[in-house]
């Protein structure tokens, strides 16, 4: 499976398809990540607050897939402002890696903490502990505050996304600033039985979940579906073998609510 990537500053390449791990804990997290790596995912999304970094790290280590072939994202909890170094050290240890590919501020910290947290993250990047830094659940005005105060843009903003939330103006605002949009909850935000999706899916001989993933990828939006079900983990990774037409993309765009 070859899935396209999006370039990030510093020569990094972020696969447009990743594997989400929220609400998968313990042995289930280990097994799901092993399954995902087996199915061909080369991008894993976790977070300190998911409580599964150790299982993700163990699965990655046991998989035999070389570390440098897998893009690993984790996230800094906003409520732990001031403890960035301790949190990062714990993430690196749990994930069993010497560097994290992308470290995100998980959500907007309380007033006054966003810029200091951003500076701490930039310092970690400059020391090589993480390769890129970004944010999640940030508004454009919150991104602009970081840029205005530090001159450094987040590489990525990870936000809730899917056809129902499609907003080309918001994508353009991110792209104007050189910020990659990464979508989360692609299925939870979508009616997978929608007749438009069903029709397009049957035209390509795939399921509607894959149509939704393919729609993200063709828009250049990073997408990180989660599943604990082996067949779904594998099927969700099979999004390279068909292409949505411009007309089909436009029909899906119109599912915006
Ligand atoms: N930054 C943030 O604040 C934030 C917030 C939310 C999520 N995220 C990230 O984004 C990832 C994805 O989002 P999400 O976990 O909220 O939701 P999601 O990926 O949209 O949906 C997961 C749900 O869809 C089901 N599913 C998976 N594949 C399916 C398929 N082919 N057909 C039908 N149903 C399918 C899963 O069931 P089974 O597992 O039972 O198969 C699960 O119930 C997370 O895991 C996390 O890494 C980030």
XYZ file of N, CA and C and ligand atoms in Angstrom:
819
model
N 0.845 -1.195 0.000
C 0.000 0.000 0.000
C 0.886 1.252 0.000
N 0.681 2.116 -0.977
C 1.413 3.379 -0.947
C 0.416 4.497 -0.728
N 0.576 5.185 0.378
C -0.298 6.309 0.677
C 0.519 7.584 0.573
N -0.059 8.575 -0.072
C 0.666 9.823 -0.260
C 0.977 10.472 1.079
N 1.985 11.331 1.038
C 2.392 12.065 2.232
C 2.314 13.552 1.962
N 2.311 14.315 3.035
C 2.364 15.763 2.897
C 3.698 16.217 3.500
N 4.409 17.124 2.806
C 5.688 17.562 3.361
C 5.492 18.527 4.532
N 6.316 18.374 5.559
C 6.352 19.347 6.651
C 7.731 20.006 6.600
N 7.858 21.161 7.250
C 9.158 21.843 7.268
C 10.227 20.916 7.845
N 11.443 21.128 7.431
C 12.556 20.342 7.974
C 12.733 19.027 7.242
N 12.121 18.919 6.057
C 12.305 17.714 5.250
C 11.479 16.528 5.716
N 10.561 16.781 6.644
C 9.701 15.690 7.143
C 8.587 15.390 6.163
N 8.140 14.144 6.199
C 7.059 13.729 5.320
C 6.005 13.035 6.182
N 4.774 13.536 6.164
C 3.724 13.014 7.037
C 2.711 12.244 6.197
N 2.586 10.920 6.402
C 1.607 10.166 5.610
C 0.189 10.718 5.816
N -0.548 10.836 4.730
C -1.904 11.392 4.813
C -2.868 10.462 5.543
N -2.531 9.185 5.631
C -3.351 8.238 6.402
C -2.560 7.785 7.624
N -3.203 7.892 8.786
C -2.579 7.399 10.017
C -3.578 6.546 10.780
N -3.089 5.957 11.865
C -3.951 5.106 12.684
C -4.221 5.809 14.015
N -5.512 6.064 14.303
C -5.909 6.730 15.549
C -6.037 5.729 16.683
N -5.680 6.156 17.896
C -5.673 5.201 19.012
C -6.438 5.682 20.244
N -7.250 6.724 20.083
C -8.014 7.201 21.244
C -9.004 6.110 21.686
N -9.139 5.947 22.984
C -10.087 4.992 23.587
C -9.724 3.541 23.303
N -8.439 3.301 23.015
C -7.954 1.909 22.954
C -6.850 1.805 24.003
N -7.057 0.966 24.977
C -6.076 0.886 26.064
C -5.605 -0.548 26.282
N -4.511 -0.656 27.041
C -4.013 -1.967 27.453
C -3.694 -2.863 26.267
N -3.951 -4.145 26.454
C -3.610 -5.143 25.439
C -4.327 -4.853 24.114
N -5.530 -4.295 24.209
C -6.276 -3.976 22.974
C -5.503 -2.951 22.145
N -4.853 -2.007 22.821
C -4.069 -0.991 22.093
C -2.861 -1.658 21.428
N -2.207 -2.529 22.188
C -1.048 -3.251 21.627
C -1.473 -4.016 20.373
N -2.565 -4.765 20.503
C -2.993 -5.601 19.374
C -3.442 -4.768 18.176
N -4.157 -3.691 18.445
C -4.640 -2.852 17.339
C -3.469 -2.228 16.587
N -2.464 -1.770 17.328
C -1.328 -1.130 16.659
C -0.496 -2.165 15.896
N -0.348 -3.359 16.466
C 0.345 -4.426 15.719
C -0.394 -4.702 14.404
N -1.715 -4.804 14.529
C -2.576 -5.063 13.361
C -2.409 -3.933 12.329
N -2.407 -2.708 12.810
C -2.313 -1.555 11.901
C -0.973 -1.563 11.153
N 0.098 -1.828 11.883
C 1.411 -1.836 11.221
C 1.490 -2.976 10.213
N 0.870 -4.095 10.582
C 0.802 -5.242 9.673
C 0.014 -4.890 8.413
N -1.046 -4.091 8.600
C -1.912 -3.716 7.470
C -1.288 -2.644 6.586
N -0.188 -2.066 7.041
C 0.511 -1.110 6.185
C 0.514 0.338 6.660
N -0.209 0.646 7.745
C -0.142 2.032 8.253
C 1.300 2.317 8.658
N 1.742 3.532 8.334
C 3.081 3.947 8.740
C 3.010 5.290 9.472
N 1.901 5.487 10.160
C 1.677 6.735 10.906
C 0.729 6.389 12.054
N 1.178 6.687 13.282
C 0.401 6.357 14.480
C 0.099 7.639 15.237
N -1.134 7.754 15.717
C -1.539 8.948 16.471
C -1.913 8.559 17.895
N -1.154 9.074 18.867
C -1.493 8.829 20.256
C -1.418 10.150 21.013
N -1.525 10.085 22.328
C -1.480 11.293 23.164
C -1.211 10.857 24.589
N -0.594 11.740 25.349
C -0.363 11.437 26.763
C -1.667 11.030 27.436
N -2.739 11.791 27.186
C -3.989 11.503 27.906
C -4.695 10.227 27.414
N -4.255 9.634 26.327
C -4.893 8.384 25.892
C -4.479 7.208 26.780
N -3.368 7.392 27.519
C -2.945 6.342 28.439
C -2.496 5.070 27.740
N -2.068 5.190 26.485
C -1.677 3.968 25.751
C -0.303 4.092 25.078
N 0.455 5.118 25.441
C 1.750 5.290 24.755
C 2.651 4.066 24.958
N 2.590 3.467 26.131
C 3.464 2.314 26.393
C 3.096 1.148 25.476
N 1.797 0.946 25.263
C 1.370 -0.163 24.397
C 1.683 0.160 22.935
N 1.505 1.419 22.563
C 1.849 1.816 21.192
C 3.344 1.587 20.967
N 4.146 1.993 21.947
C 5.599 1.844 21.834
C 6.024 0.383 21.769
N 5.381 -0.433 22.599
C 5.729 -1.863 22.612
C 5.336 -2.507 21.287
N 4.176 -2.133 20.775
C 3.725 -2.693 19.492
C 4.680 -2.285 18.371
N 5.086 -1.031 18.391
C 6.010 -0.544 17.361
C 7.332 -1.304 17.451
N 7.836 -1.457 18.669
C 9.117 -2.159 18.844
C 9.009 -3.614 18.395
N 7.912 -4.275 18.764
C 7.772 -5.700 18.442
C 7.444 -5.946 16.966
N 6.954 -4.912 16.287
C 6.455 -5.114 14.913
C 7.570 -5.465 13.933
N 8.773 -5.029 14.257
C 9.876 -5.253 13.317
C 9.927 -4.195 12.225
N 8.940 -3.292 12.203
C 8.987 -2.214 11.216
C 10.035 -1.211 11.704
N 10.980 -0.837 10.827
C 12.022 0.087 11.287
C 11.418 1.397 11.791
N 11.947 1.875 12.895
C 11.433 3.103 13.519
C 11.339 4.252 12.517
N 12.333 4.381 11.649
C 12.335 5.544 10.756
C 11.314 5.431 9.619
N 10.598 4.310 9.571
C 9.538 4.191 8.554
C 8.163 4.546 9.110
N 8.091 4.856 10.397
C 6.785 5.121 11.018
C 6.764 6.534 11.591
N 5.745 7.272 11.222
C 5.567 8.651 11.700
C 4.736 8.591 12.983
N 5.328 9.055 14.075
C 4.657 8.939 15.378
C 4.296 10.325 15.917
N 3.004 10.485 16.195
C 2.507 11.733 16.794
C 2.057 11.461 18.212
N 2.450 12.348 19.145
C 1.794 12.340 20.447
C 1.483 13.779 20.843
N 0.784 13.923 21.975
C 0.240 15.255 22.287
C 0.487 15.629 23.735
N 0.743 16.908 23.910
C 1.028 17.504 25.217
C -0.294 17.982 25.834
N -0.656 17.453 27.016
C -1.912 17.899 27.621
C -1.850 19.375 28.031
N -2.836 20.141 27.621
C -2.830 21.583 27.885
C -2.846 21.879 29.383
N -3.431 21.002 30.172
C -3.533 21.292 31.609
C -2.214 21.046 32.344
N -1.205 20.560 31.636
C 0.088 20.346 32.286
C 1.106 21.419 31.878
N 0.602 22.616 31.631
C 1.485 23.734 31.277
C 2.575 23.873 32.328
N 3.799 24.087 31.851
C 4.932 24.224 32.776
C 5.666 22.910 32.989
N 5.033 21.810 32.617
C 5.667 20.483 32.816
C 6.040 19.830 31.487
N 6.262 20.668 30.468
C 6.482 20.122 29.123
C 7.625 19.106 29.086
N 8.754 19.427 29.754
C 9.905 18.530 29.670
C 9.632 17.170 30.327
N 8.945 17.211 31.452
C 8.628 15.949 32.143
C 7.665 15.112 31.297
N 6.679 15.792 30.730
C 5.699 15.075 29.902
C 6.386 14.479 28.675
N 7.248 15.261 28.052
C 7.938 14.764 26.856
C 8.845 13.582 27.206
N 9.563 13.701 28.319
C 10.446 12.597 28.726
C 9.627 11.327 28.928
N 8.451 11.462 29.543
C 7.598 10.293 29.780
C 7.094 9.714 28.457
N 6.745 10.579 27.512
C 6.276 10.098 26.200
C 7.384 9.347 25.466
N 8.592 9.928 25.478
C 9.710 9.281 24.780
C 9.997 7.912 25.384
N 9.943 7.847 26.712
C 10.234 6.581 27.378
C 9.142 5.550 27.077
N 7.884 5.983 27.225
C 6.773 5.049 27.007
C 6.750 4.557 25.563
N 7.006 5.465 24.641
C 6.963 5.097 23.219
C 8.242 4.373 22.765
N 9.248 4.367 23.640
C 10.529 3.693 23.349
C 11.207 4.264 22.112
N 11.170 5.582 21.992
C 11.791 6.225 20.838
C 12.728 7.333 21.330
N 13.662 7.721 20.470
C 14.577 8.794 20.875
C 14.078 10.147 20.389
N 13.142 10.123 19.451
C 12.552 11.380 18.981
C 11.121 11.114 18.526
N 10.273 12.131 18.727
C 8.874 12.019 18.287
C 8.747 12.818 16.995
N 8.022 12.297 16.035
C 7.939 13.001 14.745
C 7.108 14.271 14.847
N 5.998 14.192 15.573
C 5.126 15.372 15.680
C 4.550 15.426 17.085
N 4.775 16.544 17.741
C 4.274 16.747 19.109
C 3.296 17.918 19.063
N 2.072 17.652 19.469
C 1.014 18.667 19.373
C 0.579 19.152 20.756
N 0.250 20.432 20.868
C -0.493 20.901 22.051
C -1.909 20.353 21.871
N -2.374 19.553 22.805
C -3.593 18.768 22.566
C -4.841 19.640 22.427
N -4.931 20.672 23.233
C -6.025 21.632 23.102
C -5.535 22.951 23.668
N -6.272 23.998 23.410
C -5.856 25.349 23.794
C -5.715 25.441 25.315
N -4.512 25.736 25.850
C -4.357 25.874 27.303
C -5.121 27.092 27.828
N -5.292 27.153 29.125
C -6.018 28.289 29.709
C -5.222 29.580 29.474
N -5.917 30.702 29.645
C -5.369 32.013 29.271
C -3.938 32.200 29.772
N -3.089 32.667 28.854
C -1.714 32.985 29.227
C -0.745 31.819 29.092
N -1.238 30.619 28.892
C -0.331 29.456 28.870
C 0.031 28.973 27.463
N -0.705 29.436 26.464
C -0.480 28.900 25.114
C 0.908 29.257 24.585
N 1.282 30.535 24.665
C 2.568 30.953 24.098
C 3.747 30.340 24.867
N 3.752 30.377 26.212
C 4.861 29.714 26.920
C 4.968 28.224 26.584
N 3.824 27.550 26.461
C 3.870 26.130 26.105
C 4.467 25.964 24.703
N 4.040 26.833 23.798
C 4.570 26.787 22.426
C 6.081 26.997 22.415
N 6.571 27.947 23.218
C 8.023 28.183 23.285
C 8.748 26.937 23.800
N 8.173 26.280 24.779
C 8.806 25.066 25.327
C 8.845 23.973 24.260
N 7.779 23.910 23.462
C 7.739 22.882 22.411
C 8.756 23.188 21.315
N 8.863 24.472 20.963
C 9.860 24.868 19.951
C 11.275 24.543 20.439
N 11.516 24.764 21.726
C 12.855 24.473 22.278
C 13.133 22.973 22.180
N 12.137 22.156 22.474
C 12.317 20.693 22.375
C 12.609 20.302 20.932
N 11.926 20.947 20.005
C 12.193 20.678 18.581
C 13.621 21.087 18.214
N 14.018 22.265 18.676
C 15.355 22.757 18.323
C 16.450 21.857 18.906
N 16.128 21.175 20.001
C 17.107 20.242 20.590
C 17.032 18.857 19.958
N 16.094 18.658 19.038
C 16.011 17.377 18.336
C 15.224 16.295 19.064
N 14.548 16.669 20.152
C 13.753 15.661 20.871
C 12.463 15.338 20.118
N 11.990 16.300 19.353
C 10.831 16.091 18.474
C 11.183 16.711 17.124
N 10.616 16.170 16.059
C 11.018 16.656 14.731
C 10.137 17.792 14.237
N 8.875 17.791 14.670
C 7.978 18.893 14.294
C 7.019 19.120 15.451
N 6.522 20.340 15.536
C 5.565 20.673 16.599
C 4.340 21.335 15.979
N 3.228 21.132 16.628
C 1.982 21.686 16.116
C 0.964 21.800 17.223
N -0.280 21.959 16.809
C -1.365 22.171 17.762
C -2.554 21.298 17.371
N -3.535 21.287 18.261
C -4.769 20.556 17.980
C -5.915 21.348 18.596
N -7.018 21.340 17.917
C -8.223 22.030 18.409
C -8.003 23.533 18.562
N -7.114 24.091 17.741
C -6.857 25.530 17.792
C -7.704 26.263 16.749
N -8.186 27.467 17.131
C -8.799 28.379 16.169
C -7.686 29.128 15.437
N -8.051 29.722 14.309
C -7.057 30.493 13.561
C -6.492 31.635 14.417
N -7.330 32.276 15.195
C -6.818 33.394 16.005
C -5.801 32.906 17.052
N -5.991 31.692 17.537
C -5.036 31.132 18.510
C -3.719 30.761 17.820
N -3.824 30.297 16.569
C -2.617 30.014 15.773
C -1.869 31.322 15.501
N -2.636 32.353 15.149
C -2.003 33.640 14.849
C -1.285 34.201 16.072
N -1.821 33.959 17.237
C -1.152 34.438 18.452
C 0.250 33.791 18.560
N 0.316 32.477 18.298
C 1.617 31.790 18.373
C 2.592 32.346 17.342
N 2.079 32.565 16.124
C 2.948 33.071 15.051
C 3.414 34.496 15.389
N 2.480 35.332 15.848
C 2.830 36.728 16.160
C 3.871 36.803 17.279
N 3.728 35.935 18.257
C 4.607 36.012 19.436
C 5.969 35.369 19.223
N 6.030 34.366 18.326
C 7.295 33.610 18.200
C 7.853 33.597 16.780
N 7.054 34.002 15.809
C 7.497 33.924 14.412
C 7.524 32.505 13.878
N 6.994 31.563 14.658
C 7.058 30.145 14.252
C 5.647 29.577 14.174
N 5.328 29.022 13.003
C 3.981 28.471 12.828
C 3.923 27.019 13.279
N 2.756 26.592 13.730
C 2.588 25.154 13.964
C 2.672 24.428 12.616
N 3.319 23.250 12.606
C 3.386 22.473 11.367
C 2.000 21.968 10.992
N 1.198 21.658 12.012
C -0.084 20.973 11.817
C -1.093 21.527 12.825
N -2.371 21.568 12.436
C -3.463 21.733 13.405
C -4.380 20.523 13.237
N -4.499 19.726 14.287
C -5.366 18.537 14.233
C -6.745 18.933 14.771
N -7.746 18.856 13.901
C -9.093 19.322 14.276
C -10.147 18.301 13.838
N -11.300 18.404 14.450
C -12.397 17.497 14.086
C -12.800 17.789 12.635
N -12.912 16.733 11.834
C -13.117 16.963 10.394
C -13.877 15.796 9.776
N -14.541 16.069 8.710
C -15.281 15.056 7.968
C -16.187 15.794 6.995
N -16.841 15.073 6.089
C -17.695 15.764 5.123
C -18.705 16.714 5.787
N -19.261 16.344 6.924
C -20.282 17.202 7.544
C -19.682 18.516 8.055
N -18.360 18.530 8.242
C -17.692 19.725 8.783
C -16.879 20.447 7.709
N -17.044 20.020 6.464
C -16.217 20.562 5.380
C -16.324 22.085 5.329
N -15.174 22.735 5.324
C -15.139 24.198 5.367
C -13.912 24.663 4.579
N -14.092 24.882 3.253
C -12.921 25.222 2.427
C -12.253 26.518 2.866
N -13.030 27.459 3.411
C -12.425 28.729 3.843
C -11.462 28.480 5.008
N -11.842 27.577 5.891
C -10.971 27.266 7.030
C -9.686 26.561 6.560
N -9.837 25.663 5.581
C -8.651 25.006 5.013
C -7.733 26.071 4.403
N -8.325 26.997 3.667
C -7.520 28.043 3.010
C -6.795 28.897 4.050
N -7.470 29.197 5.155
C -6.815 30.004 6.204
C -5.595 29.270 6.781
N -5.717 27.951 6.935
C -4.566 27.173 7.407
C -3.457 27.194 6.345
N -3.845 26.962 5.091
C -2.814 26.858 4.032
C -2.114 28.195 3.823
N -2.862 29.285 3.967
C -2.236 30.614 3.846
C -1.099 30.772 4.851
N -1.228 30.091 5.972
C -0.220 30.198 7.044
C 0.790 29.049 6.989
N 0.620 28.167 6.019
C 1.534 27.025 5.898
C 1.292 25.959 6.947
N 0.050 25.884 7.461
C -0.282 24.904 8.500
C -1.063 23.754 7.854
N -0.583 22.536 8.030
C -1.267 21.357 7.477
C -2.494 21.046 8.336
N -3.613 20.781 7.678
C -4.828 20.383 8.408
C -4.848 18.865 8.539
N -5.000 18.423 9.777
C -5.149 16.994 10.060
C -6.540 16.816 10.664
N -7.313 15.900 10.095
C -8.679 15.713 10.589
C -8.767 14.553 11.562
N -9.613 14.704 12.590
C -9.874 13.544 13.451
C -11.365 13.239 13.477
N -11.692 12.061 13.961
C -13.076 11.560 14.036
C -13.777 11.560 12.673
N -13.123 10.987 11.631
C -13.747 10.994 10.301
C -15.062 10.231 10.250
N -15.186 9.168 11.056
C -16.404 8.348 11.004
C -17.448 8.850 11.993
N -16.979 9.264 13.175
C -17.953 9.732 14.180
C -18.699 10.965 13.697
N -18.085 11.728 12.787
C -18.743 12.944 12.290
C -19.543 12.666 11.014
N -19.626 11.403 10.611
C -20.224 11.084 9.302
C -21.329 10.042 9.440
N -22.414 10.235 8.684
C -23.421 9.183 8.539
C -22.935 8.255 7.429
N -22.401 7.107 7.836
C -21.812 6.196 6.850
C -22.882 5.509 5.999
N -24.156 5.774 6.325
C -25.232 5.212 5.481
C -25.814 6.272 4.553
N -25.198 7.434 4.526
C -25.696 8.505 3.661
C -25.791 7.998 2.217
N -26.938 8.277 1.534
C -27.105 7.756 0.165
C -26.057 8.251 -0.825
N -25.567 9.453 -0.646
C -24.532 9.964 -1.556
C -23.275 9.099 -1.411
N -22.889 8.834 -0.168
C -21.689 8.019 0.074
C -21.905 6.584 -0.397
N -23.116 6.078 -0.145
C -23.418 4.693 -0.537
C -23.313 4.530 -2.052
N -23.847 5.505 -2.776
C -23.826 5.432 -4.243
C -22.380 5.480 -4.764
N -21.609 6.396 -4.211
C -20.220 6.539 -4.674
C -19.425 5.280 -4.298
N -19.678 4.772 -3.103
C -18.954 3.573 -2.653
C -19.234 2.404 -3.587
N -20.507 2.225 -3.953
C -20.799 1.054 -4.782
C -20.239 1.237 -6.191
N -20.144 2.481 -6.649
C -19.538 2.715 -7.976
C -18.073 2.286 -7.999
N -17.411 2.345 -6.842
C -15.984 1.979 -6.786
C -15.755 0.610 -6.166
N -16.850 -0.052 -5.771
C -16.710 -1.377 -5.164
C -16.018 -1.343 -3.810
N -16.242 -0.259 -3.054
C -15.658 -0.154 -1.706
C -16.778 0.181 -0.720
N -16.440 0.295 0.574
C -17.444 0.704 1.557
C -17.384 2.223 1.754
N -18.416 2.745 2.420
C -18.496 4.210 2.556
C -17.377 4.756 3.435
N -16.887 3.941 4.387
C -15.790 4.416 5.247
C -14.579 4.781 4.384
N -14.281 3.931 3.413
C -13.114 4.205 2.566
C -13.339 5.414 1.662
N -14.595 5.627 1.271
C -14.885 6.830 0.475
C -14.564 8.079 1.303
N -14.955 8.043 2.573
C -14.698 9.193 3.454
C -13.188 9.419 3.622
N -12.446 8.332 3.795
C -10.987 8.465 3.965
C -10.347 8.992 2.682
N -10.799 8.430 1.573
C -10.256 8.849 0.265
C -10.550 10.338 0.010
N -11.742 10.780 0.406
C -12.128 12.199 0.255
C -11.146 13.097 1.019
N -10.796 12.719 2.239
C -9.805 13.500 2.997
C -8.480 13.568 2.218
N -8.014 12.384 1.811
C -6.689 12.296 1.186
C -6.642 13.140 -0.089
N -7.709 13.061 -0.897
C -7.704 13.845 -2.146
C -7.792 15.344 -1.877
N -8.302 15.724 -0.700
C -8.282 17.141 -0.328
C -6.954 17.529 0.327
N -6.049 16.547 0.477
C -4.768 16.842 1.133
C -4.903 17.021 2.631
N -5.974 16.462 3.195
C -6.193 16.534 4.648
C -5.724 15.204 5.252
N -4.866 15.275 6.246
C -4.397 14.058 6.924
C -5.582 13.456 7.685
N -5.699 12.124 7.662
C -6.842 11.488 8.328
C -6.349 10.289 9.136
N -6.927 10.112 10.340
C -6.385 9.118 11.289
C -7.514 8.264 11.871
N -8.128 7.403 11.043
C -9.227 6.579 11.540
C -8.776 5.621 12.640
N -9.682 5.400 13.579
C -9.439 4.446 14.668
C -10.340 3.236 14.491
N -9.806 2.070 14.817
C -10.649 0.875 14.926
C -9.927 -0.151 15.792
N -10.718 -0.955 16.499
C -10.137 -2.109 17.198
C -10.466 -3.403 16.462
N -11.180 -3.271 15.345
C -11.662 -4.453 14.626
C -10.688 -4.796 13.496
N -10.028 -5.957 13.571
C -8.974 -6.252 12.582
C -9.414 -6.051 11.135
N -10.620 -6.526 10.779
C -11.044 -6.375 9.364
C -11.157 -4.898 8.987
N -11.660 -4.087 9.917
C -11.793 -2.654 9.607
C -10.430 -1.979 9.549
N -9.544 -2.348 10.473
C -8.193 -1.755 10.469
C -7.573 -1.977 9.090
N -7.703 -3.195 8.613
C -7.099 -3.535 7.332
C -7.830 -2.854 6.165
N -9.169 -2.911 6.204
C -9.938 -2.318 5.102
C -9.735 -0.804 5.019
N -9.701 -0.157 6.185
C -9.535 1.302 6.190
C -8.198 1.728 5.574
N -7.248 0.795 5.562
C -5.930 1.131 4.990
C -5.928 0.989 3.468
N -6.978 0.381 2.942
C -6.992 0.113 1.494
C -7.679 1.246 0.741
N -7.021 2.391 0.762
C -7.613 3.576 0.131
C -6.775 4.066 -1.040
N -5.821 3.231 -1.448
C -4.942 3.638 -2.547
C -5.390 3.154 -3.908
N -6.369 2.246 -3.938
C -6.692 1.584 -5.197
C -7.832 2.188 -5.995
N -8.323 3.341 -5.599
C -9.396 3.982 -6.383
C -9.273 5.502 -6.227
N -9.873 6.208 -7.191
C -9.782 7.672 -7.183
C -11.191 8.241 -7.352
N -11.551 9.175 -6.495
C -12.854 9.842 -6.629
C -12.747 10.897 -7.723
N -13.791 10.980 -8.538
C -13.786 11.998 -9.598
C -14.049 13.370 -8.976
N -13.796 14.404 -9.762
C -14.077 15.769 -9.284
C -15.536 15.918 -8.898
N -16.396 15.323 -9.706
C -17.833 15.409 -9.419
C -18.173 14.689 -8.114
N -17.577 13.522 -7.892
C -17.839 12.798 -6.640
C -17.312 13.586 -5.438
N -16.131 14.175 -5.590
C -15.577 15.005 -4.495
C -16.559 16.142 -4.185
N -17.084 16.769 -5.236
C -18.001 17.903 -5.031
C -19.292 17.447 -4.347
N -19.772 16.264 -4.711
C -20.994 15.750 -4.059
C -20.751 15.523 -2.560
N -19.570 15.019 -2.232
C -19.253 14.773 -0.807
C -19.063 16.109 -0.077
N -18.423 17.060 -0.755
C -18.273 18.401 -0.149
C -19.634 18.948 0.279
N -20.647 18.628 -0.511
C -21.978 19.204 -0.239
C -22.662 18.559 0.959
N -22.060 17.527 1.537
C -22.651 16.923 2.748
C -22.426 17.810 3.972
N -21.691 18.897 3.753
C -21.467 19.859 4.835
C -22.801 20.313 5.431
N -22.848 20.336 6.757
C -24.087 20.779 7.419
C -23.978 22.220 7.859
N -6.869 15.883 18.937
C -8.010 15.531 19.483
O -8.579 16.225 20.348
C -8.658 14.253 19.035
C -9.995 14.006 19.367
C -10.581 12.817 18.911
C -9.831 11.933 18.153
N -8.515 12.178 17.878
C -7.691 11.210 17.112
O -8.386 10.843 15.944
C -8.580 9.434 15.915
C -9.864 9.081 15.177
O -10.973 9.674 15.773
P -12.016 8.881 16.700
O -11.344 7.737 17.350
O -12.658 9.910 17.552
O -13.136 8.389 15.709
P -13.288 7.723 14.266
O -11.992 7.195 13.783
O -14.040 8.692 13.451
O -14.299 6.560 14.586
C -13.983 5.438 15.329
C -15.257 4.608 15.366
O -15.583 4.183 14.037
C -15.664 2.775 14.007
N -15.130 2.328 12.714
C -13.832 2.207 12.346
N -13.742 1.781 11.075
C -15.003 1.620 10.617
C -15.550 1.187 9.381
N -14.758 0.847 8.374
N -16.891 1.155 9.262
C -17.685 1.515 10.288
N -17.232 1.940 11.485
C -15.890 1.991 11.651
C -14.849 2.284 15.172
O -15.333 1.052 15.630
P -14.379 -0.154 16.101
O -13.194 0.440 16.811
O -15.302 -0.912 17.025
O -14.027 -0.921 14.881
C -15.108 3.369 16.201
O -16.344 3.167 16.849
C -8.556 9.070 17.397
O -8.408 7.693 17.614
C -7.434 9.907 17.880
O -6.181 9.334 17.520
C -7.931 13.341 18.287
